[in-house]
Short mmCIF file of C-alpha atoms in Angstrom, two decimals:
data_model
loop_
_atom_site.label_atom_id
_atom_site.label_comp_id
_atom_site.label_asym_id
_atom_site.label_seq_id
_atom_site.Cartn_x
_atom_site.Cartn_y
_atom_site.Cartn_z
CA VAL G 1 75.59 98.07 96.71
CA LEU G 2 78.48 97.57 94.12
CA SER G 3 79.83 94.23 93.14
CA LEU G 4 82.62 94.38 90.59
CA VAL G 5 83.34 90.09 91.85
CA ASP G 6 85.64 88.35 88.74
CA ASN G 7 89.19 87.68 88.59
CA TRP G 8 90.55 90.31 90.77
CA GLU G 9 88.18 90.69 93.47
CA ARG G 10 89.67 89.52 97.02
CA PRO G 11 88.69 89.17 100.67
CA ARG G 12 89.10 92.54 103.00
CA SER G 13 90.79 90.82 105.28
CA GLU G 14 93.67 89.71 103.42
CA PHE G 15 94.68 93.43 103.86
CA THR G 16 95.88 95.71 106.12
CA LEU G 17 96.14 99.38 106.39
CA GLU G 18 98.92 100.95 108.43
CA ARG G 19 100.19 104.39 106.59
CA LYS G 20 97.99 107.18 104.90
CA LEU G 21 99.95 108.80 102.07
CA GLY G 22 97.12 111.00 101.08
CA GLN G 23 93.91 112.12 99.90
CA GLY G 24 92.74 111.33 96.06
CA PHE G 25 89.72 112.85 94.09
CA PHE G 26 87.70 109.41 94.90
CA GLY G 27 88.99 108.44 97.88
CA GLU G 28 91.68 108.41 100.76
CA VAL G 29 95.03 106.25 99.50
CA TYR G 30 97.03 104.10 102.94
CA GLU G 31 100.40 101.80 102.93
CA GLY G 32 99.15 98.42 103.70
CA LEU G 33 100.45 95.02 103.93
CA TRP G 34 98.24 92.14 101.60
CA ASN G 35 98.93 88.74 103.46
CA GLY G 36 101.33 90.48 105.86
CA GLU G 37 104.25 89.83 103.21
CA GLU G 38 103.32 92.58 100.53
CA ARG G 39 103.36 96.15 100.43
CA VAL G 40 101.40 97.72 98.74
CA ALA G 41 98.49 101.07 97.49
CA ILE G 42 95.88 101.12 99.21
CA LYS G 43 92.75 103.51 97.94
CA THR G 44 89.26 103.14 100.04
CA PHE G 45 85.67 104.87 99.36
CA LYS G 46 83.00 104.44 101.49
CA GLN G 47 79.56 103.81 99.89
CA GLU G 48 77.77 107.17 100.39
CA ASP G 49 80.62 109.03 99.21
CA LEU G 50 80.87 106.80 95.84
CA ASN G 51 79.31 107.43 92.82
CA ARG G 52 78.82 103.68 91.02
CA SER G 53 79.66 104.60 87.37
CA ASP G 54 82.92 106.83 88.70
CA MET G 55 84.11 103.98 90.68
CA GLU G 56 83.07 101.42 88.39
CA LYS G 57 85.29 103.94 85.18
CA GLU G 58 88.64 103.80 87.25
CA ILE G 59 88.61 100.40 88.04
CA ASP G 60 88.19 99.40 84.17
CA ALA G 61 90.49 101.97 83.67
CA LEU G 62 93.18 100.21 86.07
CA LYS G 63 92.35 96.92 84.67
CA SER G 64 92.20 97.54 80.11
CA LEU G 65 95.70 99.41 81.01
CA CYS G 66 99.03 97.62 81.12
CA HIS G 67 102.48 99.41 80.89
CA ARG G 68 106.15 100.07 82.54
CA ASN G 69 105.20 103.59 83.17
CA LEU G 70 101.44 103.47 84.45
CA ILE G 71 100.80 102.13 88.19
CA ARG G 72 100.04 98.50 87.69
CA LEU G 73 96.00 97.64 89.86
CA LEU G 74 96.84 94.19 91.67
CA ALA G 75 93.29 93.78 93.55
CA VAL G 76 90.03 95.44 94.08
CA CYS G 77 88.00 94.58 97.15
CA SER G 78 84.24 95.75 96.51
CA ILE G 79 81.59 93.62 98.07
CA GLY G 80 80.88 95.93 101.58
CA GLU G 81 82.72 98.87 102.92
CA PRO G 82 84.98 100.23 102.31
CA VAL G 83 85.83 99.50 98.92
CA TYR G 84 89.61 99.06 98.19
CA ILE G 85 91.73 99.70 95.10
CA VAL G 86 94.35 98.18 95.74
CA THR G 87 97.91 99.28 93.22
CA GLU G 88 101.42 98.81 93.53
CA LEU G 89 103.38 101.24 96.02
CA MET G 90 105.68 103.19 94.90
CA THR G 91 108.24 104.64 97.66
CA LYS G 92 109.07 107.75 97.05
CA GLY G 93 105.39 109.21 96.70
CA ASN G 94 103.98 111.70 94.33
CA LEU G 95 106.53 113.57 92.02
CA GLN G 96 104.85 117.02 92.86
CA ASP G 97 106.34 117.01 96.83
CA TYR G 98 109.57 115.02 95.27
CA LEU G 99 110.70 117.06 93.72
CA LYS G 100 110.08 119.66 96.52
CA GLY G 101 111.94 117.51 98.88
CA VAL G 102 115.68 117.08 99.75
CA GLU G 103 116.27 114.27 96.60
CA GLY G 104 114.12 116.12 94.60
CA LYS G 105 116.89 118.74 95.43
CA ARG G 106 119.87 116.95 93.84
CA LEU G 107 118.43 116.26 90.09
CA ARG G 108 119.70 117.16 87.35
CA ASN G 109 118.67 117.60 83.64
CA SER G 110 119.53 114.37 82.39
CA ASP G 111 117.16 113.45 85.88
CA PHE G 112 114.48 115.72 84.32
CA ILE G 113 114.97 114.25 80.71
CA ASN G 114 114.63 111.05 82.28
CA ILE G 115 111.63 112.18 84.73
CA ILE G 116 109.51 113.74 81.12
CA SER G 117 110.27 110.39 78.72
CA GLN G 118 109.19 107.82 81.14
CA VAL G 119 105.55 110.49 81.17
CA ALA G 120 105.81 110.74 77.51
CA ASP G 121 105.80 106.57 77.50
CA GLY G 122 103.04 105.60 79.32
CA MET G 123 101.56 108.46 77.84
CA GLU G 124 101.81 107.52 74.36
CA TYR G 125 100.26 104.11 75.57
CA LEU G 126 97.55 105.85 76.59
CA GLU G 127 96.71 107.93 72.96
CA LYS G 128 97.28 104.34 71.31
CA LYS G 129 94.37 102.81 73.50
CA HIS G 130 91.91 106.22 72.51
CA VAL G 131 92.52 106.70 76.29
CA VAL G 132 92.68 110.74 77.82
CA HIS G 133 93.50 110.87 81.02
CA ARG G 134 92.01 114.77 82.40
CA ASP G 135 94.30 115.38 85.34
CA LEU G 136 98.20 114.90 83.96
CA ALA G 137 100.35 117.20 86.41
CA THR G 138 103.06 116.13 88.85
CA ARG G 139 100.36 115.29 91.93
CA ASN G 140 99.48 112.07 89.96
CA ILE G 141 103.27 111.00 89.03
CA LEU G 142 103.98 108.76 91.96
CA VAL G 143 107.93 107.40 91.86
CA GLY G 144 109.83 104.92 92.82
CA ASP G 145 113.26 103.33 93.61
CA LYS G 146 115.95 104.37 90.29
CA LEU G 147 113.44 107.69 89.95
CA ILE G 148 111.14 105.22 88.27
CA CYS G 149 107.83 107.05 87.20
CA LYS G 150 104.71 106.05 86.71
CA ILE G 151 101.55 107.99 85.57
CA ALA G 152 98.37 106.56 88.49
CA ASP G 153 94.95 108.67 89.27
CA PHE G 154 92.77 107.08 86.52
CA GLY G 155 89.96 108.48 88.20
CA LEU G 156 89.16 111.14 85.48
CA ALA G 157 90.45 109.12 82.70
CA ARG G 158 88.10 107.92 79.71
CA LEU G 159 87.66 106.01 76.91
CA LEU G 160 87.52 108.30 73.78
CA LYS G 161 84.91 106.37 70.84
CA ASP G 162 85.95 109.36 69.31
CA ASP G 163 87.79 112.29 68.72
CA MET G 164 86.72 114.17 72.29
CA TYR G 165 85.23 113.67 75.00
CA SER G 166 82.54 115.68 76.83
CA PRO G 167 82.26 114.39 80.51
CA GLU G 168 78.95 114.16 82.00
CA ASN G 169 79.14 116.63 85.16
CA ASN G 170 81.46 119.21 84.79
CA ARG G 171 83.27 118.22 88.47
CA THR G 172 86.18 120.68 89.63
CA ILE G 173 88.04 121.37 86.74
CA PRO G 174 93.04 122.31 87.44
CA ILE G 175 92.22 124.48 85.59
CA ARG G 176 96.08 126.05 85.24
CA TRP G 177 96.88 122.19 83.47
CA THR G 178 93.56 122.33 81.36
CA ALA G 179 93.40 122.82 78.10
CA PRO G 180 91.89 126.39 76.97
CA GLU G 181 89.80 123.99 73.91
CA ALA G 182 88.63 121.81 77.54
CA LEU G 183 88.14 125.19 79.89
CA SER G 184 85.92 126.89 77.11
CA HIS G 185 83.81 124.78 75.46
CA CYS G 186 84.48 121.45 78.35
CA LYS G 187 85.64 119.22 75.46
CA TYR G 188 88.85 116.50 76.17
CA SER G 189 91.49 114.59 74.06
CA THR G 190 94.60 113.33 74.12
CA LYS G 191 95.11 116.83 72.78
CA SER G 192 94.40 117.95 76.11
CA ASP G 193 96.76 116.30 77.23
CA VAL G 194 99.94 117.04 75.32
CA TRP G 195 98.53 120.89 76.84
CA SER G 196 98.84 118.87 80.80
CA PHE G 197 102.05 117.29 79.54
CA GLY G 198 103.58 120.54 78.52
CA VAL G 199 102.94 122.69 81.40
CA LEU G 200 104.43 119.19 83.85
CA VAL G 201 107.25 119.63 81.93
CA TYR G 202 106.98 123.16 83.44
CA GLU G 203 106.38 121.74 87.20
CA VAL G 204 109.80 119.15 86.86
CA TYR G 205 112.57 121.68 85.24
CA THR G 206 110.82 124.25 88.41
CA TYR G 207 110.93 121.90 91.02
CA GLY G 208 107.03 121.29 91.13
CA GLU G 209 106.25 125.10 91.52
CA THR G 210 102.52 126.01 91.13
CA PRO G 211 102.71 126.67 87.49
CA TYR G 212 100.83 130.51 86.00
CA LYS G 213 101.96 131.11 90.25
CA GLY G 214 100.66 134.24 91.65
CA GLU G 215 97.96 134.53 88.42
CA GLN G 216 95.20 134.99 89.95
CA LEU G 217 92.56 132.10 87.59
#
């Protein structure tokens, strides 16, 4: 049984699931309430769907990283099931959907620069911490009020002990966002995140259009 008891651990009874927001790489995400007051995002996992190593790495990444442009961990429920990872709630959803929506269509060049600068600030922090994200894309950027943007989904994030990282298993690779060396040799680094950042810039300036649209990849 997975147990990550520490100062982050809270009883599951403190949380109420309200509205499903989406499905991530490792679980479902809901909008919910903490103690009936604070609105939060709650990622849920069933034990049978859970890879203990992946789970611990995702939680450890969230615990150890603190920056204004990274999603903030609030609490964990890891005793019993479903397992909860509780983070701050970003009211506007993910950037990909936001860009395609009514509010997104009103954005202009100065707004694009603002968004891209925030993502760059967050990624610069990750690089200094020797963390490679591996899945940087507009779908993994969350948007709040006043166009605040935060990097999310550290499900694939890894601390780099060396300059390069080779995953133990290849899982599903987001081909359109992945650097050539990562695709051909399965070698990831902060430099491959830079490639993905370039693809993200394309997404922003095309209001969330799929990169290489029409190409058979």
